[in-house]
Amino acid sequence: ARTSLPEVIYAENKSVEHLLDIFDAHVQSQTPLLMTRLTDAQLHALAPHNVFCDLVARTAVFRAPKIAPNAPKLAVVTGGTSDHKVAKEVISTAQFFGLNAVLFADLGVAGLWRLQERLPELREFPLIVAIAGMEGALFSVLAGLVCAPVIAVPTSVGYGVSQGGQAALTSALASCAPGVLTVNIDNGFGAAAAAAKILRPTAVSEKDTGAIVF
Amino acid sequence: ARTSLPEVIYAENKSVEHLLDIFDAHVQSQTPLLMTRLTDAQLHALAPHNVFCDLVARTAVFRAPKIAPNAPKLAVVTGGTSDHKVAKEVISTAQFFGLNAVLFADLGVAGLWRLQERLPELREFPLIVAIAGMEGALFSVLAGLVCAPVIAVPTSVGYGVSQGGQAALTSALASCAPGVLTVNIDNGFGAAAAAAKILRPTAVSEKDTGAIVF
Amino acid sequence: ARTSLPEVIYAENKSVEHLLDIFDAHVQSQTPLLMTRLTDAQLHALAPHNVFCDLVARTAVFRAPKIAPNAPKLAVVTGGTSDHKVAKEVISTAQFFGLNAVLFADLGVAGLWRLQERLPELREFPLIVAIAGMEGALFSVLAGLVCAPVIAVPTSVGYGVSQGGQAALTSALASCAPGVLTVNIDNGFGAAAAAAKILRPTAVSEKDTGAIVF
Amino acid sequence: ARTSLPEVIYAENKSVEHLLDIFDAHVQSQTPLLMTRLTDAQLHALAPHNVFCDLVARTAVFRAPKIAPNAPKLAVVTGGTSDHKVAKEVISTAQFFGLNAVLFADLGVAGLWRLQERLPELREFPLIVAIAGMEGALFSVLAGLVCAPVIAVPTSVGYGVSQGGQAALTSALASCAPGVLTVNIDNGFGAAAAAAKILRPTAVSEKDTGAIVF
Amino acid sequence: ARTSLPEVIYAENKSVEHLLDIFDAHVQSQTPLLMTRLTDAQLHALAPHNVFCDLVARTAVFRAPKIAPNAPKLAVVTGGTSDHKVAKEVISTAQFFGLNAVLFADLGVAGLWRLQERLPELREFPLIVAIAGMEGALFSVLAGLVCAPVIAVPTSVGYGVSQGGQAALTSALASCAPGVLTVNIDNGFGAAAAAAKILRPTAVSEKDTGAIVF
Amino acid sequence: ARTSLPEVIYAENKSVEHLLDIFDAHVQSQTPLLMTRLTDAQLHALAPHNVFCDLVARTAVFRAPKIAPNAPKLAVVTGGTSDHKVAKEVISTAQFFGLNAVLFADLGVAGLWRLQERLPELREFPLIVAIAGMEGALFSVLAGLVCAPVIAVPTSVGYGVSQGGQAALTSALASCAPGVLTVNIDNGFGAAAAAAKILRPTAVSEKDTGAIVF
Amino acid sequence: ARTSLPEVIYAENKSVEHLLDIFDAHVQSQTPLLMTRLTDAQLHALAPHNVFCDLVARTAVFRAPKIAPNAPKLAVVTGGTSDHKVAKEVISTAQFFGLNAVLFADLGVAGLWRLQERLPELREFPLIVAIAGMEGALFSVLAGLVCAPVIAVPTSVGYGVSQGGQAALTSALASCAPGVLTVNIDNGFGAAAAAAKILRPTAVSEKDTGAIVF
Amino acid sequence: ARTSLPEVIYAENKSVEHLLDIFDAHVQSQTPLLMTRLTDAQLHALAPHNVFCDLVARTAVFRAPKIAPNAPKLAVVTGGTSDHKVAKEVISTAQFFGLNAVLFADLGVAGLWRLQERLPELREFPLIVAIAGMEGALFSVLAGLVCAPVIAVPTSVGYGVSQGGQAALTSALASCAPGVLTVNIDNGFGAAAAAAKILRPTAVSEKDTGAIVF
Ligand SMILES: Nc1ncnc2c1ncn2[C@@H]1O[C@H](COP(=O)(O)O)[C@@H](O)[C@H]1O
Ligand SMILES: Nc1ncnc2c1ncn2[C@@H]1O[C@H](COP(=O)(O)O)[C@@H](O)[C@H]1O
Ligand SMILES: Nc1ncnc2c1ncn2[C@@H]1O[C@H](COP(=O)(O)O)[C@@H](O)[C@H]1O
Ligand SMILES: Nc1ncnc2c1ncn2[C@@H]1O[C@H](COP(=O)(O)O)[C@@H](O)[C@H]1O
Ligand SMILES: [Mg+2]
Ligand SMILES: [Mg+2]
Ligand SMILES: [Mg+2]
Ligand SMILES: [Mg+2]
Ligand SMILES: [Mg+2]
Ligand SMILES: [Mg+2]
Ligand SMILES: [Mg+2]
Ligand SMILES: [Mg+2]
């Protein structure tokens, strides 16, 4: 690819055969490859090959770069258990792009003291990805407590008015705390890709220079 | 009226003449009357009469009951300046129903320390009405910090996805903190009426008994 | 938990393993636990253990408190058969929180005489949870006939414009009868939790004092 | 017109000149004409002419037919004051089509006894037009209490979720009481036109025969 | 039932056991019963009993009344094949209520000549139920060509913007042809019930008198 | 401009000064210019200059090309009076692009015979722009009666469910008659621009060749 | 059929038996037939017969016309893999109507150089069908780079805000590049039918003349 | 304020008196202040004071910090004229926070060559704020051409489906180009605040350390 990031395949509507063809091409060229939103059948077909599969994140990685000791750090905060699989997609993707991603799980606002206990640690990070469903109050609360920008990933967790993630999405967009940026519902990949473009890990920024010849 | 609450007029689509007729009937019978959502023209027409008008709340009261020294206490919390006029409607209505309503202004979650400073006071109240627009994170945060139930009044404050109050409304309904109950956008009257039915100030509960003969 | 209510687990997106871990921890500490929105697999896994499962409500309870003889009373009214499983979630939760919940089934407004026959009984309750799908007219009708506040639970019953519960939800929020408070569609748990916070059964309010140390 | 009903002009987007041209043509041919949704400027321009203007309904009639002594009867029920101007459009239109329209005002469900008092009278009518805004519970309640079919006219009365009439519209469509038929929000004209087609007053049905030569 | 129509059960969320209980009670009392929106399991359970099942309409009837020779006639018009199962629900229900229902299939507006060929027949009916999905142009076209009122049943046929029936529903409500009345999407039952209330077949109107004792 | 069409300015959010600057530049270069969606103030400012203003269409034209004798013909059909100003925008724009645009006004489907009378003429056109608000049934009906493709322009005419043009838009998109293509609500300009790209009047197609050097 | 296009069956809600009946009738009369949106069961039932089935497009064709050597050319452009099956429906339908359809796959705007490389070829086509999901930026970009009109087919590809195709649909309709015409989400058939009406391949236009006798 | 950014007042619902009070307090303390979304009346009242007002951006600044020579650079790209006032809000805010903001106006995708000409310059910036209404294709196109992250500000420019900015918002969120982050419609302030948190100009980051004592 001619962009600054190594190649990522969105697997959702690809047949297993098509996906294996893409994979084989990468094995030939030995270029790194991340596949996201893999179905059970796709994961099953990839498993025997030389890839690292994450069954919760539903990702598979070929030739992921090593994360440098001084790699930029990214905090990944979730509101509750149900946000876990999106958090794993963020982490898989962030690592593929060379970031040092650290998970802070279950810090939802219904029990604000849990978030408060972890605040000193969280304040050490230059960037936070916050993942929450339901009413998405976590985004505003977090952005009001830290200096770093917050990338909000609303999740399609919940029922009634929060079904599909709309309530959390509008909370992220309407946040009265400055510094909240939003991606699509459940788009863990997008949040991590933007994080990599912001934090510019060495691997990524090297490839950057000169790579675009549009 | 045969219900447990004294009569309240929703003025929004009534002509000035019609409104004055209703008012005159109450003057005759000397029964208490609250009018809400008054237009400028309606407020102007009522001003010379024996009523108490609140220009911010857009309410007018005739023969409001005295609030008893031991009247139940109601906390009315707002997120920001823009929520003020709805808060005033809550307070006018609550007082008309015999409650001792106390305002806690500008405790929005973008600056969580302001809310934190007032928490000890807030925890003394048996019931809280919370008023917020934008993303409405205040509802969840508050309900996660106090034992009392929280009546959420989303306000039509904001622009883009929060225009008209939808973002705050869905935040209230989808709240992951137990104990949040919701009324319609900007419905300060409804929140106060429900509060009166919950807290049952003496005046109101007396009228209660036997009043309904459906 | 540091809040006024004993712990409740929202099971919807938890793996069976994760759920059993949480359950084991409670067995160790002998603290009460309610689990809601259990899947078939989760109910199956919990069944052999020392819990009370309700297959209609899809709840399971560990060490539920005894309901005191003078426990506050809660009326739970449904519009039709389809609202039954949400009613059972309200009742399971209310009992777990120490309330004396009584069911009034099938009082929908299409046959208003059924509601009228039960009115004298209903008027003895300090609080009513009303559960209805379709057009949700029950909320307004009930609130116009009783003095107690009404917590409306719109249900996702119906098709066309009422599919997913939106028509019933907007009816609850827009109700022209004062005293209607609303929770999310199908949120029986939320209605019961708010009811417990309003009615403060002994068990709950004891734990209340001092329990929050935010 | 070749249809069964005399001509009605929807004035909303017509210039005053255009409207007067249409009016003059009818004066020439001496055929009856109803104009609906007239603006102030249009009403002002029509006033000096030989028409009957209703400033609340915003209608003007030229050569309205006499209503026969045995004309079919139509009940027109409103929920509240704000529904009055739509009721007047129903009545103007129904009379223009030869129906004997009778108004039952302010029978909203928040005070169900008012509706109950008028039930014996209402049950004498072969058809009812019910007009309500807010949550529109009136439609279901009425249809559950009378044998006649009910034509529901949701009104754009209210704010928040009922703004624009959507809540009342979905209540009408989702009604669990059989016999409710719906027209567009605020469409008093449409309700009366359908009523005339159902009740077939003599004048109208005469014109009926043979008139259509498509 | 105390209403003017014999009893109809909406089966959608009832268990097979519950449904059979209701059915048994009717067998005891020998009162007529219509069941709609039956699932496969429910139809299977009812099949061995003394009922008439319609697998397309998904209805079952016990002791349907004979349709009188001079029963009022109802035209049931569909736009396309996909609207057939809703048409069958209309017909089952109309017959149960004593109407003489006649089907006019596949008269969609994409081939207007098919509708035109049947117009002379259609004009003989005092009332028409029109059933259409997609964009629902059939409602306006039909109402512009006949004198009878048209009850529109939008169907959940189609994809994209017509998925779920919304496009057809708004077409029915916004129709510029006077005389269109609307029911909920796919609500064949509601259309037929309203038709029976309008046309008052002998059986139905007899039961009418005196039956309501609210 | 480097595209195949001469330059068109969308005036809606431009200041009068900015607009006059753009206009002056065109006067200098003597290149043709169309301005659409002009406000009163903008029209007033342009009036003294050498432009042709259409106050209904709200357009102004500088150096419009002559329409060739053999220019391609475009039929512009409206449903009702309220669609007139959009029709004028179509015609202004089509003429500016060199098309011979012919208006067929007031052929709405509520009176299908009017459309039928003009059908023979309409069938002579290679392309039709149809403009309708309300329920937009005109699009399907027309496309079912002619061989030419139909470009649908939904208009923001109407109230309730058709307010803003949504009902007409979904009717156009969901049309069951093949050959309907849609543009944005009220987008007369877009319909005419697409028509010019389809019909390729000489002036336009000449400019075409070689003009794009991306 | 009396329209200009040979017959096409929309199979979605037809039973296998019904479909085979329609097919047999065509075999009798030897008239061409296209079937779209076939289910697995329908495709399976048609397979043994003398038809050409496309399992990706989910279409089957009987007696497709030969495509003339000088048949009009249609470019079919897709944004990504997920748009492939809609592209196949466009191509099947276009060929059935006598067009020479050419596929340009995977030219999405995330990698604009791929589109740029194919531009010289694309500029040779008189008409382009563009197929894209997600945010649908492809429509505007393409229309800004070619002279030909662009028919946009939004696809129901994606998740969150693009789920169901709404984001791509509004992008097509709101496109700021002149010359974009839109059909319903996933409506490959409709795009190809309109293309045939615009490009008028010989076979089709012959049938045209005189065929409509409405 | 205890956050990392100097204080900003959202003026939209504040009275002139209230605003002047806030302003006076800042004059006393000599702390910097930015006011956004000022009304005409508010701007008029502030004008005589020692503030810098931007009538297009509708902002006023008191004691804005000097922008350091080596201040981080921010590119601000607009699609068209109508996006200008939001761009000015971005620039006012960014400068107040110490960023060196550079405007690239009118680079909308309908004329892609304009964007292409400025690409080399744009590629020098570490962060881009892109502002577009209508269909918002600019966000994806830009993000596909540069390495820097793109903060998308959808604007409420346009009519029909793009009215209010929804079409542009969903385009930003659904973008298939990695690296797009979104803020609320018209929220120029929010984009600039997030940019400052990402780019950390010296002034801002200094205040950062130790300032938060939650
Ligand atoms: N989970 C994901 N969500 C959204 N976009 C993705 C995802 N994974 C990959 N992509 C994007 O999709 C593009 C690849 O699409 P495709 O060519 O269809 O595989 C890449 O440029 C990625 O930027
Ligand atoms: N208030 C109204 N609402 C909806 N339709 C109306 C109304 N008044 C008249 N109409 C219909 O509009 C048509 C006349 O439209 P027009 O030719 O534009 O005046 C008539 O056929 C009436 O059926
Ligand atoms: N995939 C499709 N999407 C939308 N309309 C279609 C499709 N296939 C066929 N049609 C239309 O549907 C009509 C046939 O409908 P039917 O009579 O139900 O088979 C034909 O006139 C076609 O114009
Ligand atoms: N134009 C704007 N849009 C959204 N939020 C804003 C805007 N201007 C200021 N704010 C935020 O609003 C808060 C101040 O709100 P208030 O106390 O009501 O003046 C500040 O923290 C800002 O972060
Ligand atoms: Mg959460
Ligand atoms: Mg707020
Ligand atoms: Mg119900
Ligand atoms: Mg009402
Ligand atoms: Mg149809
Ligand atoms: Mg029209
Ligand atoms: Mg795409
Ligand atoms: Mg733009």
GROMACS .gro file of C-alpha atoms in nm, chain B:
model
  214
  215ALA     CA    1  -5.943   1.856   3.966
  216ARG     CA    2  -6.010   1.505   4.089
  217THR     CA    3  -5.643   1.401   4.092
  218SER     CA    4  -5.405   1.428   4.385
  219LEU     CA    5  -5.233   1.740   4.255
  220PRO     CA    6  -5.373   2.098   4.241
  221GLU     CA    7  -5.453   2.226   3.892
  222VAL     CA    8  -5.184   2.316   3.642
  223ILE     CA    9  -5.248   2.476   3.301
  224TYR     CA   10  -5.024   2.402   3.000
  225ALA     CA   11  -5.046   2.740   2.831
  226GLU     CA   12  -4.859   2.669   2.511
  227ASN     CA   13  -5.144   2.670   2.260
  228LYS     CA   14  -5.405   2.872   2.447
  229SER     CA   15  -5.513   3.221   2.337
  230VAL     CA   16  -5.465   3.503   2.585
  231GLU     CA   17  -5.845   3.536   2.617
  232HIS     CA   18  -5.890   3.166   2.691
  233LEU     CA   19  -5.614   3.180   2.951
  234LEU     CA   20  -5.765   3.481   3.128
  235ASP     CA   21  -6.102   3.303   3.140
  236ILE     CA   22  -5.943   3.005   3.313
  237PHE     CA   23  -5.762   3.240   3.548
  238ASP     CA   24  -6.081   3.430   3.636
  239ALA     CA   25  -6.260   3.107   3.723
  240HIS     CA   26  -5.985   3.027   3.971
  241VAL     CA   27  -6.001   3.373   4.120
  242GLN     CA   28  -6.372   3.314   4.176
  243SER     CA   29  -6.323   2.979   4.345
  244GLN     CA   30  -5.998   3.087   4.515
  245THR     CA   31  -5.840   2.753   4.420
  246PRO     CA   32  -5.463   2.743   4.355
  247LEU     CA   33  -5.346   2.752   3.995
  248LEU     CA   34  -5.010   2.709   3.824
  249MET     CA   35  -4.962   2.807   3.459
  250THR     CA   36  -4.656   2.680   3.266
  251ARG     CA   37  -4.491   2.749   2.929
  252LEU     CA   38  -4.637   3.097   2.913
  253THR     CA   39  -4.559   3.311   2.611
  254ASP     CA   40  -4.452   3.674   2.639
  255ALA     CA   41  -4.804   3.786   2.548
  256GLN     CA   42  -4.959   3.562   2.811
  257LEU     CA   43  -4.714   3.673   3.081
  258HIS     CA   44  -4.786   4.035   2.991
  259ALA     CA   45  -5.161   3.983   3.019
  260LEU     CA   46  -5.131   3.809   3.357
  261ALA     CA   47  -4.884   4.055   3.510
  262PRO     CA   48  -5.139   4.314   3.638
  263HIS     CA   49  -5.333   4.042   3.822
  264ASN     CA   50  -5.272   3.888   4.159
  265VAL     CA   51  -5.022   3.626   4.045
  266PHE     CA   52  -4.653   3.554   4.092
  267CYS     CA   53  -4.480   3.539   3.754
  268ASP     CA   54  -4.135   3.386   3.694
  269LEU     CA   55  -4.001   3.521   3.365
  270VAL     CA   56  -3.721   3.267   3.339
  271ALA     CA   57  -3.936   2.966   3.422
  272ARG     CA   58  -4.221   3.120   3.219
  273THR     CA   59  -4.466   3.025   3.494
  274ALA     CA   60  -4.734   3.211   3.686
  275VAL     CA   61  -4.883   3.105   4.020
  276PHE     CA   62  -5.209   3.199   4.189
  277ARG     CA   63  -5.254   3.117   4.557
  278ALA     CA   64  -4.947   2.897   4.591
  279PRO     CA   65  -4.955   2.699   4.916
  280LYS     CA   66  -4.707   2.794   5.191
  281ILE     CA   67  -4.424   2.545   5.208
  282ALA     CA   68  -4.434   2.370   5.543
  283PRO     CA   69  -4.122   2.394   5.765
  284ASN     CA   70  -4.087   2.016   5.751
  285ALA     CA   71  -4.170   1.995   5.381
  286PRO     CA   72  -3.984   1.720   5.192
  287LYS     CA   73  -3.661   1.841   5.032
  288LEU     CA   74  -3.585   1.812   4.661
  289ALA     CA   75  -3.241   1.872   4.507
  290VAL     CA   76  -3.241   2.030   4.161
  291VAL     CA   77  -2.904   1.990   3.987
  292THR     CA   78  -2.806   2.149   3.653
  293GLY     CA   79  -2.518   2.078   3.419
  294GLY     CA   80  -2.472   2.426   3.278
  295THR     CA   81  -2.613   2.774   3.232
  296SER     CA   82  -2.832   2.668   2.945
  297ASP     CA   83  -3.026   2.430   3.166
  298HIS     CA   84  -3.126   2.714   3.398
  299LYS     CA   85  -3.473   2.790   3.265
  300VAL     CA   86  -3.581   2.428   3.291
  301ALA     CA   87  -3.448   2.421   3.647
  302LYS     CA   88  -3.663   2.721   3.728
  303GLU     CA   89  -3.971   2.541   3.592
  304VAL     CA   90  -3.889   2.245   3.819
  305ILE     CA   91  -3.854   2.474   4.119
  306SER     CA   92  -4.172   2.677   4.051
  307THR     CA   93  -4.371   2.359   4.011
  308ALA     CA   94  -4.219   2.180   4.308
  309GLN     CA   95  -4.291   2.477   4.533
  310PHE     CA   96  -4.647   2.497   4.406
  311PHE     CA   97  -4.686   2.132   4.510
  312GLY     CA   98  -4.542   2.206   4.857
  313LEU     CA   99  -4.185   2.082   4.820
  314ASN     CA  100  -3.872   2.251   4.953
  315ALA     CA  101  -3.668   2.269   4.633
  316VAL     CA  102  -3.296   2.359   4.647
  317LEU     CA  103  -3.090   2.448   4.338
  318PHE     CA  104  -2.738   2.314   4.273
  319ALA     CA  105  -2.628   2.495   3.958
  320ASP     CA  106  -2.354   2.424   3.701
  321LEU     CA  107  -2.228   2.086   3.820
  322GLY     CA  108  -2.165   1.949   3.467
  323VAL     CA  109  -1.927   1.656   3.425
  324ALA     CA  110  -1.672   1.845   3.216
  325GLY     CA  111  -1.547   1.974   3.552
  326LEU     CA  112  -1.616   1.682   3.784
  327TRP     CA  113  -1.457   1.845   4.089
  328ARG     CA  114  -1.749   2.094   4.110
  329LEU     CA  115  -1.991   1.804   4.151
  330GLN     CA  116  -1.758   1.634   4.396
  331GLU     CA  117  -1.743   1.940   4.623
  332ARG     CA  118  -2.122   1.946   4.656
  333LEU     CA  119  -2.166   1.569   4.703
  334PRO     CA  120  -2.192   1.568   5.085
  335GLU     CA  121  -2.479   1.818   5.068
  336LEU     CA  122  -2.650   1.635   4.781
  337ARG     CA  123  -2.640   1.305   4.972
  338GLU     CA  124  -2.878   1.455   5.231
  339PHE     CA  125  -3.166   1.471   4.984
  340PRO     CA  126  -3.420   1.188   4.943
  341LEU     CA  127  -3.470   1.269   4.572
  342ILE     CA  128  -3.276   1.452   4.301
  343VAL     CA  129  -3.392   1.609   3.976
  344ALA     CA  130  -3.095   1.632   3.738
  345ILE     CA  131  -3.113   1.862   3.436
  346ALA     CA  132  -2.865   1.840   3.150
  347GLY     CA  133  -2.837   1.885   2.779
  348MET     CA  134  -2.555   1.803   2.537
  349GLU     CA  135  -2.459   1.438   2.598
  350GLY     CA  136  -2.633   1.411   2.938
  351ALA     CA  137  -2.348   1.229   3.114
  352LEU     CA  138  -2.451   1.402   3.436
  353PHE     CA  139  -2.740   1.158   3.490
  354SER     CA  140  -2.523   0.846   3.510
  355VAL     CA  141  -2.245   1.010   3.704
  356LEU     CA  142  -2.482   1.147   3.966
  357ALA     CA  143  -2.677   0.821   4.001
  358GLY     CA  144  -2.348   0.639   4.052
  359LEU     CA  145  -2.256   0.868   4.344
  360VAL     CA  146  -2.576   0.903   4.550
  361CYS     CA  147  -2.828   0.663   4.704
  362ALA     CA  148  -3.137   0.868   4.615
  363PRO     CA  149  -3.327   0.806   4.292
  364VAL     CA  150  -3.251   1.055   4.014
  365ILE     CA  151  -3.520   1.202   3.787
  366ALA     CA  152  -3.346   1.302   3.464
  367VAL     CA  153  -3.471   1.599   3.261
  368PRO     CA  154  -3.287   1.607   2.928
  369THR     CA  155  -3.280   1.958   2.782
  370SER     CA  156  -3.296   2.073   2.422
  371VAL     CA  157  -2.963   2.246   2.464
  372GLY     CA  158  -2.689   2.202   2.207
  373TYR     CA  159  -2.644   2.163   1.834
  374GLY     CA  160  -2.570   1.889   1.583
  375VAL     CA  161  -2.650   1.548   1.731
  376SER     CA  162  -2.763   1.704   2.059
  377GLN     CA  163  -3.001   1.946   1.891
  378GLY     CA  164  -3.349   1.908   2.033
  379GLY     CA  165  -3.227   1.702   2.329
  380GLN     CA  166  -3.221   1.356   2.173
  381ALA     CA  167  -2.862   1.276   2.277
  382ALA     CA  168  -2.932   1.367   2.641
  383LEU     CA  169  -3.260   1.175   2.636
  384THR     CA  170  -3.103   0.853   2.514
  385SER     CA  171  -2.824   0.893   2.770
  386ALA     CA  172  -3.082   0.913   3.048
  387LEU     CA  173  -3.273   0.609   2.925
  388ALA     CA  174  -2.965   0.398   2.854
  389SER     CA  175  -2.791   0.492   3.177
  390CYS     CA  176  -2.583   0.207   3.317
  391ALA     CA  177  -2.630   0.342   3.672
  392PRO     CA  178  -2.940   0.203   3.847
  393GLY     CA  179  -3.196   0.449   3.978
  394VAL     CA  180  -3.233   0.688   3.683
  395LEU     CA  181  -3.592   0.771   3.581
  396THR     CA  182  -3.665   0.992   3.281
  397VAL     CA  183  -3.922   1.246   3.167
  398ASN     CA  184  -3.965   1.415   2.828
  399ILE     CA  185  -3.708   1.664   2.698
  400ASP     CA  186  -3.742   2.004   2.877
  401ASN     CA  187  -4.028   1.869   3.089
  402GLY     CA  188  -3.945   2.039   3.418
  403PHE     CA  189  -4.310   2.035   3.514
  404GLY     CA  190  -4.336   1.657   3.477
  405ALA     CA  191  -4.025   1.595   3.685
  406ALA     CA  192  -4.159   1.812   3.969
  407ALA     CA  193  -4.505   1.656   3.952
  408ALA     CA  194  -4.358   1.307   3.981
  409ALA     CA  195  -4.135   1.428   4.266
  410ALA     CA  196  -4.443   1.552   4.451
  411LYS     CA  197  -4.616   1.217   4.399
  412ILE     CA  198  -4.307   1.040   4.539
  413LEU     CA  199  -4.237   1.269   4.834
  414ARG     CA  200  -4.603   1.340   4.921
  415PRO     CA  201  -4.584   1.677   5.094
  416THR     CA  202  -4.863   1.715   5.351
  417ALA     CA  203  -5.073   1.956   5.149
  418VAL     CA  204  -5.074   1.727   4.854
  419SER     CA  205  -5.134   1.400   5.028
  420GLU     CA  206  -5.429   1.544   5.226
  421LYS     CA  207  -5.605   1.647   4.908
  422ASP     CA  208  -5.521   1.294   4.797
  423THR     CA  209  -5.759   1.103   5.013
  424GLY     CA  210  -6.099   1.059   4.868
  425ALA     CA  211  -6.035   1.308   4.592
  426ILE     CA  212  -6.059   1.057   4.311
  427VAL     CA  213  -6.410   0.936   4.240
  428PHE     CA  214  -6.370   0.791   3.896
   0.00000   0.00000   0.00000
